[in-house]
XYZ file of C-alpha atoms in Angstrom:
122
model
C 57.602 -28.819 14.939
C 58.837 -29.448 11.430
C 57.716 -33.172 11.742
C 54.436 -31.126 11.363
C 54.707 -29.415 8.577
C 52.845 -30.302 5.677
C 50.233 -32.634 7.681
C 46.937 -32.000 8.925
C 46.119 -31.926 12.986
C 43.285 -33.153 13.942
C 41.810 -31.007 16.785
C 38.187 -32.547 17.783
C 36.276 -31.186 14.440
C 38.846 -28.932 13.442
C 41.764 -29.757 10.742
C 44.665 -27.584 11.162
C 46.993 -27.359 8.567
C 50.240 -26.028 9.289
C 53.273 -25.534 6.846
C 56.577 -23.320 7.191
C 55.982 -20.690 4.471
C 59.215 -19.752 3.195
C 60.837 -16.447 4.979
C 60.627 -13.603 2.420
C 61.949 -10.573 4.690
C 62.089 -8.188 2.460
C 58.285 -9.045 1.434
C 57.481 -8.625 5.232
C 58.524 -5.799 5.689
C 56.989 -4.312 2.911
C 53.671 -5.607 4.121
C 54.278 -4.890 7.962
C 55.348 -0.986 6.462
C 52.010 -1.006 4.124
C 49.831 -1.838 7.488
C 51.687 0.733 9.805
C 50.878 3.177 6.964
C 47.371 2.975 6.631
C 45.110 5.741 8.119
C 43.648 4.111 10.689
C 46.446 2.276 12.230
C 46.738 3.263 15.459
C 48.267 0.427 17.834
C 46.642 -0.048 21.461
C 48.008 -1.276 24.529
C 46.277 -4.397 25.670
C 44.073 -5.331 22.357
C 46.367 -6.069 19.100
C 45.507 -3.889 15.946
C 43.210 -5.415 13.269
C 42.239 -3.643 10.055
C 39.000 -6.063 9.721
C 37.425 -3.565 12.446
C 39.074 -0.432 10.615
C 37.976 -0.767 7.491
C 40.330 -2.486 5.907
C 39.156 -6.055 5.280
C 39.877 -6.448 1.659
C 43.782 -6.623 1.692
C 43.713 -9.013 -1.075
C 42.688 -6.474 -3.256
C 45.637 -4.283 -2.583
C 48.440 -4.888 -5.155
C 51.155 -4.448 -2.375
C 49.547 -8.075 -0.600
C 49.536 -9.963 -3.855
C 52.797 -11.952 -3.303
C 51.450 -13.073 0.059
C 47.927 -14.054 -1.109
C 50.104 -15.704 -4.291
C 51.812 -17.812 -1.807
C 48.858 -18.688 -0.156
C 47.066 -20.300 -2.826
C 49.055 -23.585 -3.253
C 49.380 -24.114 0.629
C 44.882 -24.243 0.189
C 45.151 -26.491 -2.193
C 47.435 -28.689 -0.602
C 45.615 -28.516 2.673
C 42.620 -29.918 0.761
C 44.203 -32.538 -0.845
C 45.259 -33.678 2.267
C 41.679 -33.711 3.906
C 41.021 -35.918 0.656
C 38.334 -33.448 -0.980
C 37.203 -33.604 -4.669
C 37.931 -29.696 -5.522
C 37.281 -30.047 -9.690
C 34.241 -28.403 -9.064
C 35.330 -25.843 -5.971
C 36.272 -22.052 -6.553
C 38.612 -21.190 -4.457
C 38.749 -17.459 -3.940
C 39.117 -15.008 -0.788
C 36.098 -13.238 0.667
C 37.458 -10.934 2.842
C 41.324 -10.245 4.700
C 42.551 -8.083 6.794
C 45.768 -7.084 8.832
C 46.609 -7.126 12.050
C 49.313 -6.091 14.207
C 49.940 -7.888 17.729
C 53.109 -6.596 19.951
C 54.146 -8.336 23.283
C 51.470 -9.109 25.434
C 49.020 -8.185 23.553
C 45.788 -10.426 22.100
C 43.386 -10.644 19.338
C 39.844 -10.120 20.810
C 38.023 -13.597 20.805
C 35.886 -14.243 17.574
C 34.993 -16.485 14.808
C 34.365 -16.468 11.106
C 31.276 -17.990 10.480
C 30.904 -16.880 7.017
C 34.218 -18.503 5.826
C 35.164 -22.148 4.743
C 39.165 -22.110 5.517
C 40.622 -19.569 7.931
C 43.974 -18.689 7.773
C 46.891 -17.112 9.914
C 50.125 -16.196 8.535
């Protein structure tokens, strides 16, 4: 896998960038604490946890997320350097983010995100 890092797969239309984000586990658990303590957490059985559908959506806003969404910024650039794009006249900014929380055997509910330009998983 780490021969992948950095690059961009090429998956029919889709560009996937993928990129080891350096282990912070002290920042993880902060955040993974942060989403178990939010008031409508309440993990399932079969169907992972996501705040989008709980009203939480806006996680970038929250001051307790801002290292994460710090570290995310350079990895967009980067993947749109790599696709080649002119971004002097792009603003970059995030729309909308959310939390989720998947145990063992569990699965995010198929959907898409029509509305956004880049998607991304951490």
């Amino acid at each position: 896998m780490s021969d992948l890092l950095n690059n961009i797969v090429n998956l029919f239309p889709l560009s996937v960038y993928v990129n080891d984000v350096a282990e912070h586990a002290s920042l993880k658990e902060r955040l993974s604490a942060k989403v178990k303590s939010l008031p409508a957490y309440q993990p399932q059985s079969r169907f992972a946890w996501t705040g989008d559908v709980k009203g939480h959506g806006f996680i970038h806003l929250d001051k307790t997320f801002k290292p994460w969404i710090d570290a995310m910024v350079p990895h967009i650039h980067r993947y749109l350097e790599l696709l080649q794009l002119r971004t002097e006249h792009l603003e970059i900014y995030f729309q909308r983010s959310w939390p989720t929380h998947t145990m063992s055997n569990q699965q995010i509910a198929p959907h898409n995100h029509e509305n956004a330009h880049i998607s991304l998983v951490y």
